[in-house]
PDB file of C-alpha atoms in Angstrom:
ATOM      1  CA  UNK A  30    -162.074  49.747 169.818  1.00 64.00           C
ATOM      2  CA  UNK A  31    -160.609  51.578 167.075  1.00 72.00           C
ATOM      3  CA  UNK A  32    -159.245  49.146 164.068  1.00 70.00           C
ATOM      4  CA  UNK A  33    -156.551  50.825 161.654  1.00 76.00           C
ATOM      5  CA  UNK A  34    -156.518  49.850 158.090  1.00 78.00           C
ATOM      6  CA  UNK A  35    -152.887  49.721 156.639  1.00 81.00           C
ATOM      7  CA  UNK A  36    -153.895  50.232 152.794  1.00 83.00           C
ATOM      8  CA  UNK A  37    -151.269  49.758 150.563  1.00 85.00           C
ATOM      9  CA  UNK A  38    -150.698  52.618 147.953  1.00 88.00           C
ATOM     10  CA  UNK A  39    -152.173  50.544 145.148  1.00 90.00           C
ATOM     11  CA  UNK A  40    -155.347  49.760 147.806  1.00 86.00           C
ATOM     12  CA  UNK A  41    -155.717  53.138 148.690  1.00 87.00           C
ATOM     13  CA  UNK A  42    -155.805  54.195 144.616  1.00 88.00           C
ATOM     14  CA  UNK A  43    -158.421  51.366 144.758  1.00 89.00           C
ATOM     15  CA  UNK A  44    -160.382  52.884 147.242  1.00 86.00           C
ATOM     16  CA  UNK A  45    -160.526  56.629 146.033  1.00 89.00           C
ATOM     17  CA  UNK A  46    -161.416  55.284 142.105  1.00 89.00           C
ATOM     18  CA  UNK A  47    -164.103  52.635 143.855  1.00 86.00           C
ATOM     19  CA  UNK A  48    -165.315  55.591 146.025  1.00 85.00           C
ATOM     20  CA  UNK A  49    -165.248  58.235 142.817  1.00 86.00           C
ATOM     21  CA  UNK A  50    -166.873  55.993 140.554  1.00 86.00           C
ATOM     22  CA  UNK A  51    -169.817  54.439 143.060  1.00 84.00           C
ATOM     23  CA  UNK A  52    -168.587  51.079 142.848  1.00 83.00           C
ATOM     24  CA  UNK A  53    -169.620  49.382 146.119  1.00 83.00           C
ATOM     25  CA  UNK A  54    -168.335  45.987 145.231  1.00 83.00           C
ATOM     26  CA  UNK A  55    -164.782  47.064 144.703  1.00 85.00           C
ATOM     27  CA  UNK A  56    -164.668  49.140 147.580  1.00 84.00           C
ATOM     28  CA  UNK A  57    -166.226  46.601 149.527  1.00 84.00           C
ATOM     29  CA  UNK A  58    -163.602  43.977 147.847  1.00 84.00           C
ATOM     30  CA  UNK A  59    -160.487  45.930 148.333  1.00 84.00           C
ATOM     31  CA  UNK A  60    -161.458  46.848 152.299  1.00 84.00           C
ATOM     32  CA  UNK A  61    -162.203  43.085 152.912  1.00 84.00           C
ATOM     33  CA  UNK A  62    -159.039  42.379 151.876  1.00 83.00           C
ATOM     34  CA  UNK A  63    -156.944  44.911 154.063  1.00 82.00           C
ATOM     35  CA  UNK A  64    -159.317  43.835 157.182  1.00 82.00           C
ATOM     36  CA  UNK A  65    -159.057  40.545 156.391  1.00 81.00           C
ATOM     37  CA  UNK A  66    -154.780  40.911 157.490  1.00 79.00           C
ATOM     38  CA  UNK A  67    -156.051  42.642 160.506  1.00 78.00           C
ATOM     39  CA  UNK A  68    -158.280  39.820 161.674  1.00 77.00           C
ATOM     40  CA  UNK A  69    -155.671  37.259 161.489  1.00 79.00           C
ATOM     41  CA  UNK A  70    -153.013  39.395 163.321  1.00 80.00           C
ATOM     42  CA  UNK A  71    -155.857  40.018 166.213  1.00 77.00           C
ATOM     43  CA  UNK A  72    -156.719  36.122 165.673  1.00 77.00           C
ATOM     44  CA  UNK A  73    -153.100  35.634 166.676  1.00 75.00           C
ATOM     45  CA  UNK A  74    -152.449  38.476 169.016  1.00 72.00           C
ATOM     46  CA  UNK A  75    -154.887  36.781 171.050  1.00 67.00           C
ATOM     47  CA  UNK A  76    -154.232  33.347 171.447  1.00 59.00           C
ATOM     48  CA  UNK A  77    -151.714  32.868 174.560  1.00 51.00           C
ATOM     49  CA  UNK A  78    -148.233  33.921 175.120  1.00 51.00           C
ATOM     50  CA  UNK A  79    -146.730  30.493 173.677  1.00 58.00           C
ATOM     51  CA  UNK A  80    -149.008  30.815 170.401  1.00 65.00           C
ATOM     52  CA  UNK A  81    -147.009  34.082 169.908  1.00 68.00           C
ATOM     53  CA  UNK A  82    -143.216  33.931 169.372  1.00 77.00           C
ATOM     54  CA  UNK A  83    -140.939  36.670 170.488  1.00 78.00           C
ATOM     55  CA  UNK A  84    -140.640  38.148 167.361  1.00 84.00           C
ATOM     56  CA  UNK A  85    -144.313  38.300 166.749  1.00 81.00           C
ATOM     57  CA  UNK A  86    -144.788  39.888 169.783  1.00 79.00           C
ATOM     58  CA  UNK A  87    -142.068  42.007 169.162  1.00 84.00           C
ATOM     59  CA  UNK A  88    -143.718  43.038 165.910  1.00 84.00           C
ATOM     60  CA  UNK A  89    -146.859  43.552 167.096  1.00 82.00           C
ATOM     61  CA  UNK A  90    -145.460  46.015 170.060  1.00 81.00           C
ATOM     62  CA  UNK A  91    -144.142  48.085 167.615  1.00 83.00           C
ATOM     63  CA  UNK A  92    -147.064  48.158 165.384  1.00 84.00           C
ATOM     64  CA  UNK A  93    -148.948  49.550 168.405  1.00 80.00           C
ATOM     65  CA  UNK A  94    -146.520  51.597 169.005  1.00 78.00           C
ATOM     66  CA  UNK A  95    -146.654  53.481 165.793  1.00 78.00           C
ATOM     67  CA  UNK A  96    -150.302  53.715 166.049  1.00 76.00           C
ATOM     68  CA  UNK A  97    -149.915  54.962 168.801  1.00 70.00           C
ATOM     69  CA  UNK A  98    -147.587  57.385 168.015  1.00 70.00           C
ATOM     70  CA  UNK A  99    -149.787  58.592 165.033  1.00 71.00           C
ATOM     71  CA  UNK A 100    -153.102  59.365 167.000  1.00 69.00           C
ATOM     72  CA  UNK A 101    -153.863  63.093 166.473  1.00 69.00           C
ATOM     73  CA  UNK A 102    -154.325  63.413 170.366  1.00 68.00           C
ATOM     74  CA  UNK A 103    -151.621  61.106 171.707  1.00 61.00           C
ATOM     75  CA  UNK A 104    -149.781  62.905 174.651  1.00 62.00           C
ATOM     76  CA  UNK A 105    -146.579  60.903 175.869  1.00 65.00           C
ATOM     77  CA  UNK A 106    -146.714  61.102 179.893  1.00 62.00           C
ATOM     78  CA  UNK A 107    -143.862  62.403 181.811  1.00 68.00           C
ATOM     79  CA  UNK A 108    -140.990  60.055 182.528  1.00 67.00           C
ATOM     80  CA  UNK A 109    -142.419  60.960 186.594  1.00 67.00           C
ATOM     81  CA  UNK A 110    -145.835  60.317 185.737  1.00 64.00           C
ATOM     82  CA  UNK A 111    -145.704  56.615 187.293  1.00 67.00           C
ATOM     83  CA  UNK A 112    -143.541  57.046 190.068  1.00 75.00           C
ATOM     84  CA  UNK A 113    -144.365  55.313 193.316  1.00 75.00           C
ATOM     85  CA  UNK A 114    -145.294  58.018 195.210  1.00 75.00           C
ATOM     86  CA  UNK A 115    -147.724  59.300 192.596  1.00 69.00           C
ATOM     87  CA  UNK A 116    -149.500  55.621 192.007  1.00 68.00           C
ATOM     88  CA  UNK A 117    -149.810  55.161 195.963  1.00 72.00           C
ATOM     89  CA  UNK A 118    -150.571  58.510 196.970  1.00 70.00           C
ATOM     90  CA  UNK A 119    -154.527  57.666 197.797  1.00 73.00           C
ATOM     91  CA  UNK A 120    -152.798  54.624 200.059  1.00 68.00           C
ATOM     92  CA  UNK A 121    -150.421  55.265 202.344  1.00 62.00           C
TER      93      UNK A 121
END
């Protein structure tokens, strides 16, 4: 599983002047803090469909979505990639 920090520009500047200057416990600080929003969307992302309201779901879709979207090796499939034929070719 591959998590994705969202840093904030100010968290980001954080991290670099942490890194620069050796300063674990800032750097450790400031990445607690943007995993800590991560955990609590995957803490709610998995509870069960009524937990999540539409527009949570909604909002986490198109998170994933954009991460998706931004993966160096992402390759959208052909809109005839799933057609029927093609998923029950092995099964006639």
């Amino acid at each position: 599983m591959t998590i994705t920090l969202n840093l904030t520009e100010e968290q980001e500047r954080e991290v670099l002047q942490s890194a620069a200057g050796q300063d674990a416990a800032q750097l450790r600080a400031v990445l607690e803090q943007a995993l800590e929003e991560v955990v609590q969307k995957l803490l709610r992302a998995s509870g069960t469909r009524e937990d999540l309201s539409g527009e949570e779901f909604q909002g986490l879709a198109a998170e994933l979505a954009r991460n998706i979207a931004a993966t160096p090796h992402h390759h959208p499939l052909p809109a005839d990639a799933l057609t029927r034929e093609d998923l029950y070719r092995e099964h006639p």
